[in-house]
PDB file of C-alpha atoms and ligand atoms in Angstrom:
ATOM      1  CA  MET A   1       7.585 -70.514 -20.174  1.00 46.00           C
ATOM      2  CA  THR A   2       6.182 -72.573 -23.031  1.00 46.00           C
ATOM      3  CA  ALA A   3       2.877 -71.055 -24.140  1.00 46.00           C
ATOM      4  CA  THR A   4      -0.096 -72.836 -25.698  1.00 49.00           C
ATOM      5  CA  ARG A   5       0.365 -73.041 -29.454  1.00 59.00           C
ATOM      6  CA  ALA A   6      -2.274 -72.429 -32.037  1.00 82.00           C
ATOM      7  CA  GLY A   7      -0.136 -71.182 -34.932  1.00 95.00           C
ATOM      8  CA  ARG A   8       2.583 -72.957 -36.874  1.00 97.00           C
ATOM      9  CA  PHE A   9       6.326 -72.469 -36.696  1.00 98.00           C
ATOM     10  CA  ILE A  10       8.408 -72.849 -39.868  1.00 98.00           C
ATOM     11  CA  THR A  11      12.165 -72.319 -40.064  1.00 99.00           C
ATOM     12  CA  LEU A  12      14.409 -71.871 -43.110  1.00 99.00           C
ATOM     13  CA  GLU A  13      17.966 -73.112 -42.777  1.00 98.00           C
ATOM     14  CA  GLY A  14      21.038 -73.553 -44.955  1.00 98.00           C
ATOM     15  CA  GLY A  15      24.419 -72.080 -45.768  1.00 96.00           C
ATOM     16  CA  GLU A  16      25.300 -68.521 -46.812  1.00 93.00           C
ATOM     17  CA  GLY A  17      23.454 -67.215 -49.870  1.00 94.00           C
ATOM     18  CA  ALA A  18      21.115 -70.216 -50.053  1.00 97.00           C
ATOM     19  CA  GLY A  19      18.153 -67.887 -50.639  1.00 97.00           C
ATOM     20  CA  LYS A  20      16.490 -68.145 -47.213  1.00 98.00           C
ATOM     21  CA  SER A  21      15.503 -64.477 -46.960  1.00 98.00           C
ATOM     22  CA  THR A  22      14.199 -64.444 -50.530  1.00 98.00           C
ATOM     23  CA  GLN A  23      12.126 -67.565 -49.984  1.00 98.00           C
ATOM     24  CA  LEU A  24      10.882 -66.530 -46.555  1.00 98.00           C
ATOM     25  CA  ARG A  25       9.281 -63.439 -48.109  1.00 98.00           C
ATOM     26  CA  ARG A  26       7.721 -65.515 -50.896  1.00 98.00           C
ATOM     27  CA  LEU A  27       6.362 -68.157 -48.521  1.00 98.00           C
ATOM     28  CA  ALA A  28       4.949 -65.439 -46.245  1.00 98.00           C
ATOM     29  CA  ALA A  29       3.118 -63.885 -49.210  1.00 98.00           C
ATOM     30  CA  ARG A  30       1.633 -67.240 -50.207  1.00 97.00           C
ATOM     31  CA  LEU A  31       0.489 -67.995 -46.660  1.00 97.00           C
ATOM     32  CA  ARG A  32      -1.105 -64.546 -46.373  1.00 97.00           C
ATOM     33  CA  GLY A  33      -2.836 -65.312 -49.667  1.00 95.00           C
ATOM     34  CA  CYS A  34      -4.456 -68.236 -47.824  1.00 94.00           C
ATOM     35  CA  GLY A  35      -5.850 -65.797 -45.257  1.00 94.00           C
ATOM     36  CA  LEU A  36      -3.297 -66.642 -42.552  1.00 96.00           C
ATOM     37  CA  ARG A  37      -1.582 -64.139 -40.248  1.00 97.00           C
ATOM     38  CA  VAL A  38       2.188 -64.406 -40.662  1.00 98.00           C
ATOM     39  CA  VAL A  39       5.177 -63.126 -38.677  1.00 98.00           C
ATOM     40  CA  GLU A  40       8.484 -62.844 -40.565  1.00 98.00           C
ATOM     41  CA  THR A  41      11.526 -62.976 -38.341  1.00 99.00           C
ATOM     42  CA  ARG A  42      15.183 -63.975 -38.303  1.00 98.00           C
ATOM     43  CA  GLU A  43      18.092 -65.179 -36.196  1.00 98.00           C
ATOM     44  CA  PRO A  44      20.291 -64.041 -34.754  1.00 98.00           C
ATOM     45  CA  GLY A  45      17.802 -61.308 -33.893  1.00 98.00           C
ATOM     46  CA  GLY A  46      14.053 -61.038 -34.192  1.00 98.00           C
ATOM     47  CA  SER A  47      13.518 -59.110 -30.911  1.00 98.00           C
ATOM     48  CA  ALA A  48      15.116 -55.860 -29.751  1.00 98.00           C
ATOM     49  CA  ARG A  49      17.493 -57.519 -27.282  1.00 98.00           C
ATOM     50  CA  ALA A  50      18.390 -60.320 -29.700  1.00 98.00           C
ATOM     51  CA  GLU A  51      19.089 -57.773 -32.469  1.00 98.00           C
ATOM     52  CA  ALA A  52      21.563 -56.062 -30.100  1.00 98.00           C
ATOM     53  CA  LEU A  53      23.326 -59.398 -29.614  1.00 98.00           C
ATOM     54  CA  ARG A  54      23.319 -59.923 -33.406  1.00 97.00           C
ATOM     55  CA  GLU A  55      25.495 -56.828 -33.772  1.00 96.00           C
ATOM     56  CA  VAL A  56      27.992 -58.169 -31.250  1.00 96.00           C
ATOM     57  CA  ILE A  57      28.180 -61.648 -32.782  1.00 96.00           C
ATOM     58  CA  LEU A  58      28.274 -60.791 -36.499  1.00 95.00           C
ATOM     59  CA  SER A  59      30.818 -57.993 -36.015  1.00 95.00           C
ATOM     60  CA  GLY A  60      33.232 -60.699 -34.861  1.00 93.00           C
ATOM     61  CA  LYS A  61      33.672 -59.085 -31.425  1.00 95.00           C
ATOM     62  CA  ALA A  62      32.762 -62.377 -29.719  1.00 95.00           C
ATOM     63  CA  LYS A  63      34.942 -64.591 -31.936  1.00 94.00           C
ATOM     64  CA  ALA A  64      37.711 -64.722 -29.310  1.00 96.00           C
ATOM     65  CA  MET A  65      35.242 -66.344 -26.881  1.00 96.00           C
ATOM     66  CA  GLY A  66      35.383 -69.410 -29.116  1.00 96.00           C
ATOM     67  CA  PRO A  67      32.469 -71.499 -30.459  1.00 96.00           C
ATOM     68  CA  GLY A  68      31.235 -72.262 -26.913  1.00 97.00           C
ATOM     69  CA  GLY A  69      30.954 -68.586 -26.005  1.00 97.00           C
ATOM     70  CA  GLU A  70      29.359 -67.755 -29.359  1.00 97.00           C
ATOM     71  CA  ALA A  71      26.857 -70.625 -28.931  1.00 98.00           C
ATOM     72  CA  LEU A  72      25.839 -69.185 -25.546  1.00 98.00           C
ATOM     73  CA  LEU A  73      25.310 -65.756 -27.094  1.00 98.00           C
ATOM     74  CA  PHE A  74      23.192 -67.253 -29.901  1.00 98.00           C
ATOM     75  CA  ALA A  75      21.249 -69.171 -27.227  1.00 98.00           C
ATOM     76  CA  ALA A  76      20.657 -66.030 -25.127  1.00 98.00           C
ATOM     77  CA  ALA A  77      19.403 -64.206 -28.216  1.00 98.00           C
ATOM     78  CA  ARG A  78      17.167 -67.183 -29.091  1.00 98.00           C
ATOM     79  CA  MET A  79      15.608 -67.330 -25.620  1.00 98.00           C
ATOM     80  CA  ASP A  80      14.603 -63.687 -25.868  1.00 98.00           C
ATOM     81  CA  HIS A  81      13.373 -64.136 -29.447  1.00 98.00           C
ATOM     82  CA  LEU A  82      11.194 -67.054 -28.310  1.00 98.00           C
ATOM     83  CA  ASP A  83       9.820 -65.206 -25.278  1.00 98.00           C
ATOM     84  CA  ALA A  84       9.302 -61.797 -26.824  1.00 98.00           C
ATOM     85  CA  ARG A  85       8.219 -62.685 -30.337  1.00 98.00           C
ATOM     86  CA  ILE A  86       7.771 -66.330 -31.332  1.00 98.00           C
ATOM     87  CA  ARG A  87       5.649 -67.814 -28.521  1.00 98.00           C
ATOM     88  CA  PRO A  88       3.289 -64.826 -28.231  1.00 98.00           C
ATOM     89  CA  ALA A  89       2.659 -64.963 -31.995  1.00 98.00           C
ATOM     90  CA  LEU A  90       2.062 -68.725 -31.965  1.00 97.00           C
ATOM     91  CA  ALA A  91      -0.325 -68.335 -29.034  1.00 96.00           C
ATOM     92  CA  ARG A  92      -2.276 -65.750 -31.089  1.00 97.00           C
ATOM     93  CA  GLY A  93      -2.625 -68.324 -33.869  1.00 96.00           C
ATOM     94  CA  GLU A  94      -0.104 -66.665 -36.193  1.00 98.00           C
ATOM     95  CA  TRP A  95       2.302 -68.519 -38.453  1.00 98.00           C
ATOM     96  CA  VAL A  96       5.903 -67.705 -37.580  1.00 98.00           C
ATOM     97  CA  LEU A  97       8.550 -67.947 -40.307  1.00 98.00           C
ATOM     98  CA  SER A  98      12.135 -67.651 -39.069  1.00 99.00           C
ATOM     99  CA  ASP A  99      15.200 -67.149 -41.252  1.00 98.00           C
ATOM    100  CA  ARG A 100      17.505 -69.507 -39.264  1.00 98.00           C
ATOM    101  CA  PHE A 101      16.909 -71.014 -35.805  1.00 98.00           C
ATOM    102  CA  ALA A 102      18.487 -73.686 -33.593  1.00 98.00           C
ATOM    103  CA  ASP A 103      19.765 -75.866 -36.474  1.00 98.00           C
ATOM    104  CA  SER A 104      22.156 -73.043 -37.360  1.00 98.00           C
ATOM    105  CA  THR A 105      23.800 -73.420 -33.944  1.00 98.00           C
ATOM    106  CA  ARG A 106      24.149 -77.174 -34.576  1.00 97.00           C
ATOM    107  CA  ALA A 107      25.721 -76.575 -37.973  1.00 97.00           C
ATOM    108  CA  TYR A 108      27.910 -73.517 -37.324  1.00 96.00           C
ATOM    109  CA  GLN A 109      28.974 -73.891 -33.691  1.00 97.00           C
ATOM    110  CA  GLY A 110      28.536 -77.689 -33.654  1.00 96.00           C
ATOM    111  CA  ALA A 111      29.873 -79.062 -36.936  1.00 94.00           C
ATOM    112  CA  LEU A 112      32.104 -76.109 -37.766  1.00 93.00           C
ATOM    113  CA  GLY A 113      33.089 -75.117 -34.237  1.00 94.00           C
ATOM    114  CA  ALA A 114      33.434 -78.748 -33.084  1.00 94.00           C
ATOM    115  CA  LEU A 115      31.214 -78.357 -30.015  1.00 97.00           C
ATOM    116  CA  PRO A 116      30.205 -81.772 -28.651  1.00 96.00           C
ATOM    117  CA  GLY A 117      26.704 -83.067 -29.400  1.00 95.00           C
ATOM    118  CA  ASP A 118      25.719 -83.541 -25.740  1.00 96.00           C
ATOM    119  CA  LEU A 119      26.536 -79.898 -25.000  1.00 96.00           C
ATOM    120  CA  LEU A 120      24.399 -78.792 -27.963  1.00 96.00           C
ATOM    121  CA  ASP A 121      21.560 -81.107 -26.858  1.00 97.00           C
ATOM    122  CA  ALA A 122      21.616 -79.619 -23.360  1.00 97.00           C
ATOM    123  CA  LEU A 123      21.774 -76.056 -24.652  1.00 97.00           C
ATOM    124  CA  GLU A 124      18.897 -76.685 -27.053  1.00 97.00           C
ATOM    125  CA  ARG A 125      16.751 -78.253 -24.324  1.00 98.00           C
ATOM    126  CA  VAL A 126      17.168 -75.243 -22.054  1.00 97.00           C
ATOM    127  CA  THR A 127      16.872 -72.640 -24.792  1.00 98.00           C
ATOM    128  CA  LEU A 128      13.877 -73.987 -26.680  1.00 98.00           C
ATOM    129  CA  ASP A 129      11.944 -75.240 -23.637  1.00 97.00           C
ATOM    130  CA  GLY A 130       9.784 -77.391 -25.917  1.00 97.00           C
ATOM    131  CA  THR A 131       9.118 -74.839 -28.693  1.00 98.00           C
ATOM    132  CA  ARG A 132      10.339 -76.622 -31.812  1.00 97.00           C
ATOM    133  CA  PRO A 133       9.582 -75.896 -35.466  1.00 98.00           C
ATOM    134  CA  ASP A 134       6.696 -77.795 -37.093  1.00 98.00           C
ATOM    135  CA  LEU A 135       8.576 -77.711 -40.382  1.00 98.00           C
ATOM    136  CA  THR A 136      12.192 -76.909 -41.248  1.00 98.00           C
ATOM    137  CA  LEU A 137      13.109 -76.207 -44.858  1.00 99.00           C
ATOM    138  CA  ILE A 138      16.792 -76.922 -45.457  1.00 98.00           C
ATOM    139  CA  LEU A 139      17.840 -74.952 -48.537  1.00 98.00           C
ATOM    140  CA  ASP A 140      20.656 -76.958 -50.070  1.00 98.00           C
ATOM    141  CA  LEU A 141      23.138 -75.865 -52.727  1.00 97.00           C
ATOM    142  CA  PRO A 142      26.854 -76.249 -53.497  1.00 97.00           C
ATOM    143  CA  ALA A 143      28.982 -74.071 -51.207  1.00 96.00           C
ATOM    144  CA  GLU A 144      30.620 -72.298 -54.187  1.00 95.00           C
ATOM    145  CA  LEU A 145      27.250 -71.172 -55.521  1.00 96.00           C
ATOM    146  CA  GLY A 146      26.033 -69.941 -52.133  1.00 95.00           C
ATOM    147  CA  MET A 147      29.216 -67.971 -51.534  1.00 93.00           C
ATOM    148  CA  ALA A 148      29.037 -66.428 -55.011  1.00 93.00           C
ATOM    149  CA  ARG A 149      25.452 -65.325 -54.367  1.00 94.00           C
ATOM    150  CA  ALA A 150      26.343 -63.900 -50.944  1.00 91.00           C
ATOM    151  CA  ASP A 151      29.330 -62.039 -52.488  1.00 90.00           C
ATOM    152  CA  ALA A 152      27.155 -60.607 -55.265  1.00 91.00           C
ATOM    153  CA  ARG A 153      24.492 -59.489 -52.783  1.00 89.00           C
ATOM    154  CA  ARG A 154      27.113 -57.747 -50.626  1.00 88.00           C
ATOM    155  CA  GLY A 155      28.291 -55.850 -53.700  1.00 86.00           C
ATOM    156  CA  GLY A 156      31.835 -55.246 -52.391  1.00 78.00           C
ATOM    157  CA  GLY A 157      30.726 -54.716 -48.751  1.00 87.00           C
ATOM    158  CA  GLN A 158      32.647 -56.371 -45.926  1.00 86.00           C
ATOM    159  CA  ALA A 159      31.990 -60.073 -45.207  1.00 85.00           C
ATOM    160  CA  ASP A 160      30.645 -60.753 -41.696  1.00 87.00           C
ATOM    161  CA  ARG A 161      32.105 -63.116 -39.057  1.00 81.00           C
ATOM    162  CA  PHE A 162      30.842 -66.301 -40.744  1.00 84.00           C
ATOM    163  CA  GLU A 163      30.778 -65.263 -44.415  1.00 83.00           C
ATOM    164  CA  SER A 164      34.536 -64.810 -44.208  1.00 83.00           C
ATOM    165  CA  GLU A 165      35.131 -68.528 -43.433  1.00 85.00           C
ATOM    166  CA  GLY A 166      36.810 -70.443 -46.294  1.00 89.00           C
ATOM    167  CA  LEU A 167      35.244 -72.766 -48.878  1.00 91.00           C
ATOM    168  CA  ASP A 168      36.060 -75.930 -46.896  1.00 94.00           C
ATOM    169  CA  SER A 169      34.103 -74.585 -43.940  1.00 95.00           C
ATOM    170  CA  HIS A 170      31.114 -73.847 -46.151  1.00 95.00           C
ATOM    171  CA  ARG A 171      31.274 -77.394 -47.550  1.00 96.00           C
ATOM    172  CA  LYS A 172      31.288 -78.715 -43.984  1.00 97.00           C
ATOM    173  CA  LEU A 173      28.250 -76.591 -43.213  1.00 97.00           C
ATOM    174  CA  ARG A 174      26.365 -77.981 -46.180  1.00 98.00           C
ATOM    175  CA  ALA A 175      27.085 -81.538 -44.999  1.00 98.00           C
ATOM    176  CA  ALA A 176      26.027 -80.613 -41.458  1.00 98.00           C
ATOM    177  CA  PHE A 177      22.631 -79.305 -42.583  1.00 98.00           C
ATOM    178  CA  LEU A 178      22.066 -82.464 -44.657  1.00 98.00           C
ATOM    179  CA  ASP A 179      22.945 -84.564 -41.581  1.00 98.00           C
ATOM    180  CA  ILE A 180      20.407 -82.617 -39.524  1.00 98.00           C
ATOM    181  CA  ALA A 181      17.744 -83.308 -42.178  1.00 98.00           C
ATOM    182  CA  ARG A 182      18.580 -87.020 -42.253  1.00 98.00           C
ATOM    183  CA  ALA A 183      18.398 -87.259 -38.470  1.00 97.00           C
ATOM    184  CA  ASP A 184      14.926 -85.651 -38.272  1.00 98.00           C
ATOM    185  CA  PRO A 185      12.932 -86.468 -41.425  1.00 98.00           C
ATOM    186  CA  ALA A 186       9.590 -85.855 -39.689  1.00 97.00           C
ATOM    187  CA  ARG A 187      10.499 -82.168 -39.276  1.00 98.00           C
ATOM    188  CA  CYS A 188      12.956 -81.387 -42.081  1.00 98.00           C
ATOM    189  CA  VAL A 189      12.554 -81.204 -45.856  1.00 98.00           C
ATOM    190  CA  VAL A 190      15.589 -80.644 -48.088  1.00 98.00           C
ATOM    191  CA  ILE A 191      14.943 -78.196 -50.946  1.00 98.00           C
ATOM    192  CA  ASP A 192      17.201 -77.886 -54.000  1.00 98.00           C
ATOM    193  CA  ALA A 193      18.148 -74.208 -53.680  1.00 98.00           C
ATOM    194  CA  SER A 194      20.352 -74.114 -56.789  1.00 98.00           C
ATOM    195  CA  ALA A 195      17.262 -73.794 -59.011  1.00 97.00           C
ATOM    196  CA  SER A 196      15.618 -70.490 -60.030  1.00 98.00           C
ATOM    197  CA  PRO A 197      13.813 -68.503 -57.300  1.00 98.00           C
ATOM    198  CA  GLU A 198      10.483 -69.490 -58.850  1.00 98.00           C
ATOM    199  CA  MET A 199      11.322 -73.208 -58.841  1.00 98.00           C
ATOM    200  CA  VAL A 200      12.566 -73.060 -55.254  1.00 98.00           C
ATOM    201  CA  GLU A 201       9.389 -71.210 -54.246  1.00 98.00           C
ATOM    202  CA  ALA A 202       7.238 -73.917 -55.884  1.00 98.00           C
ATOM    203  CA  ALA A 203       9.168 -76.715 -54.132  1.00 98.00           C
ATOM    204  CA  ILE A 204       8.747 -74.966 -50.769  1.00 98.00           C
ATOM    205  CA  TRP A 205       5.035 -74.473 -51.349  1.00 98.00           C
ATOM    206  CA  ALA A 206       4.662 -78.170 -52.233  1.00 98.00           C
ATOM    207  CA  ALA A 207       6.452 -79.086 -48.976  1.00 98.00           C
ATOM    208  CA  ALA A 208       4.226 -76.743 -46.951  1.00 98.00           C
ATOM    209  CA  HIS A 209       1.123 -78.191 -48.596  1.00 96.00           C
ATOM    210  CA  ALA A 210       2.247 -81.740 -47.932  1.00 96.00           C
ATOM    211  CA  ARG A 211       2.683 -80.880 -44.243  1.00 96.00           C
ATOM    212  CA  PHE A 212      -0.272 -78.549 -43.628  1.00 96.00           C
ATOM    213  CA  ALA A 213      -2.816 -79.399 -46.359  1.00 91.00           C
ATOM    214  CA  ASP A 214      -5.880 -79.057 -44.115  1.00 88.00           C
ATOM    215  CA  GLU A 215      -4.856 -75.778 -42.509  1.00 91.00           C
ATOM    216  CA  LEU A 216      -3.905 -74.170 -45.826  1.00 90.00           C
ATOM    217  CA  THR A 217      -7.187 -75.205 -47.427  1.00 84.00           C
ATOM    218  CA  ARG A 218      -9.202 -74.068 -44.376  1.00 75.00           C
ATOM    219  CA  GLY A 219      -7.307 -70.762 -44.308  1.00 64.00           C
ATOM    220  CA  ALA A 220      -8.083 -70.117 -47.971  1.00 61.00           C
ATOM    221  CA  ALA A 221     -11.798 -70.971 -47.616  1.00 63.00           C
TER     222      ALA A 221
HETATM  223  N1  T5A B 301      24.684 -68.201 -37.254  1.00 78.81           N
HETATM  224  C1  T5A B 301      23.345 -67.962 -37.083  1.00 78.81           C
HETATM  225  C2  T5A B 301      25.385 -69.067 -36.421  1.00 78.81           C
HETATM  226  O1  T5A B 301      26.584 -69.242 -36.578  1.00 78.81           O
HETATM  227  N2  T5A B 301      24.705 -69.718 -35.421  1.00 78.81           N
HETATM  228  C3  T5A B 301      23.362 -69.514 -35.197  1.00 78.81           C
HETATM  229  O2  T5A B 301      22.787 -70.128 -34.261  1.00 78.81           O
HETATM  230  C4  T5A B 301      22.667 -68.602 -36.052  1.00 78.81           C
HETATM  231  C5  T5A B 301      21.196 -68.357 -35.847  1.00 78.81           C
HETATM  232  C6  T5A B 301      23.741 -64.868 -39.861  1.00 78.81           C
HETATM  233  C7  T5A B 301      25.036 -65.591 -39.611  1.00 78.81           C
HETATM  234  O3  T5A B 301      25.038 -66.123 -38.297  1.00 78.81           O
HETATM  235  C8  T5A B 301      25.389 -67.485 -38.332  1.00 78.81           C
HETATM  236  C9  T5A B 301      25.023 -67.955 -39.707  1.00 78.81           C
HETATM  237  C10 T5A B 301      25.239 -66.737 -40.575  1.00 78.81           C
HETATM  238  O4  T5A B 301      26.575 -66.727 -41.005  1.00 78.81           O
HETATM  239  P1  T5A B 301      22.932 -63.397 -41.874  1.00 78.81           P
HETATM  240  O5  T5A B 301      23.406 -62.055 -42.280  1.00 78.81           O
HETATM  241  O6  T5A B 301      21.580 -63.489 -41.297  1.00 78.81           O
HETATM  242  O7  T5A B 301      23.994 -63.989 -40.867  1.00 78.81           O
HETATM  243  O8  T5A B 301      23.243 -64.312 -43.103  1.00 78.81           O
HETATM  244  P2  T5A B 301      22.538 -65.526 -43.792  1.00 78.81           P
HETATM  245  O9  T5A B 301      21.434 -66.089 -42.958  1.00 78.81           O
HETATM  246  O10 T5A B 301      23.578 -66.467 -44.224  1.00 78.81           O
HETATM  247  O11 T5A B 301      21.849 -64.800 -44.995  1.00 78.81           O
HETATM  248  P3  T5A B 301      22.297 -64.555 -46.476  1.00 78.81           P
HETATM  249  O12 T5A B 301      21.643 -63.265 -46.826  1.00 78.81           O
HETATM  250  O13 T5A B 301      23.750 -64.701 -46.712  1.00 78.81           O
HETATM  251  O14 T5A B 301      21.654 -65.695 -47.255  1.00 78.81           O
HETATM  252  P4  T5A B 301      20.175 -66.036 -47.634  1.00 78.81           P
HETATM  253  O15 T5A B 301      19.175 -65.298 -46.820  1.00 78.81           O
HETATM  254  O16 T5A B 301      20.113 -67.501 -47.599  1.00 78.81           O
HETATM  255  O17 T5A B 301      20.080 -65.570 -49.138  1.00 78.81           O
HETATM  256  P5  T5A B 301      19.274 -64.347 -49.826  1.00 78.81           P
HETATM  257  O18 T5A B 301      17.863 -64.688 -49.989  1.00 78.81           O
HETATM  258  O19 T5A B 301      19.643 -63.084 -49.150  1.00 78.81           O
HETATM  259  O20 T5A B 301      19.954 -64.430 -51.259  1.00 78.81           O
HETATM  260  C11 T5A B 301      21.315 -64.101 -51.471  1.00 78.81           C
HETATM  261  C12 T5A B 301      21.480 -63.521 -52.887  1.00 78.81           C
HETATM  262  O21 T5A B 301      21.174 -64.525 -53.848  1.00 78.81           O
HETATM  263  C13 T5A B 301      20.064 -64.143 -54.670  1.00 78.81           C
HETATM  264  C14 T5A B 301      19.357 -63.024 -53.908  1.00 78.81           C
HETATM  265  O22 T5A B 301      18.693 -62.141 -54.780  1.00 78.81           O
HETATM  266  C15 T5A B 301      20.515 -62.361 -53.170  1.00 78.81           C
HETATM  267  O23 T5A B 301      21.159 -61.432 -53.990  1.00 78.81           O
HETATM  268  N3  T5A B 301      19.225 -65.350 -54.825  1.00 78.81           N
HETATM  269  C16 T5A B 301      19.232 -66.114 -55.920  1.00 78.81           C
HETATM  270  N4  T5A B 301      19.921 -66.040 -57.081  1.00 78.81           N
HETATM  271  C17 T5A B 301      19.714 -67.025 -58.004  1.00 78.81           C
HETATM  272  N5  T5A B 301      18.838 -68.071 -57.824  1.00 78.81           N
HETATM  273  C18 T5A B 301      18.129 -68.178 -56.676  1.00 78.81           C
HETATM  274  N6  T5A B 301      17.282 -69.202 -56.491  1.00 78.81           N
HETATM  275  C19 T5A B 301      18.328 -67.178 -55.670  1.00 78.81           C
HETATM  276  N7  T5A B 301      17.804 -66.988 -54.430  1.00 78.81           N
HETATM  277  C20 T5A B 301      18.369 -65.876 -53.931  1.00 78.81           C
END
C-alpha cells in the first residue's frame, strides 16, 4: 500500500565506482546538519528480506535465470524495501536516501539485459505502486574511471556479478543512465562524478538546494 508521504525520497544512481556510497554519506550528514531526520539505505537490499535476495543476485547464482528473472528478483527485493523501510520512514517525515533504486533495473536489466521497455514499465508500476523519488542524482563518469575506482576499492577481492561485465557493457550503462536523465528532467539531475569528492559533494548539495530550498532552510531554522 502507498502510505501518506511527509518526508523526501532521494536516490543516487550511476555505474560502478561512480561514488554513490561516498556521496550518500556526505549528503546525509549535510541534511542532518539542517536538522532533518535521514535514513541511509541501498539496493539491492535495505530490508532484511531484500538483503537476503542481494546475496543471491550479486553472487551470480541467479544469472542463469537471465535478465528477466534477475529483474523479477530485484523487483521482489524492492517491494519489500519499500514496504518495510522506505514508506514507513517517509510517513514519519524522514528523508530517505537510497544508493540505487528502480533506475538501476532500467539501466542494467533494461539497457544491458535488453529487456523491452513495456515490460520494465509494467514491472515498475507494480513494484513502486506510486512511490517515486523526488530527486534522482545520476553520478556520471567515464566507464574506465568508474571501473578503476571499483577495482581499487575491492583491493584484489573478487568482482561481483555486474562488476565483472566488460568495458563495453559499462559504457552502455553510462549511456543508459544519461538517457534516463534526459527522459525525466523534472526528477533527475546529472552530476559530474569524475571531479574530487569535495566538488561532487558541492554539486549535489547545490542540486538538493535548488530542489528543496524551502525545506532545507526551514529544517535549519
Ligand atoms: N543492480 C542493482 C542491478 O543490476 N539492478 C538493480 O535494479 C539494482 C538495484 C549492486 C549491483 O547490482 C546492480 C548494480 C550493481 O552492479 P553494489 O555492490 O551495491 O552492487 O555496487 P555499486 O552500487 O556499483 O557500488 P560501488 O561501491 O561499486 O560504487 P559506488 O558506491 O558508486 O562508489 P563508492 O562511493 O563506493 O566509491 C568507489 C571507490 O572510489 C572512491 C571511493 O573512496 C571508493 O574507494 N571514490 C573516489 N575517488 C576519487 N574521486 C571521487 N570523487 C571518488 N568518489 C569515490
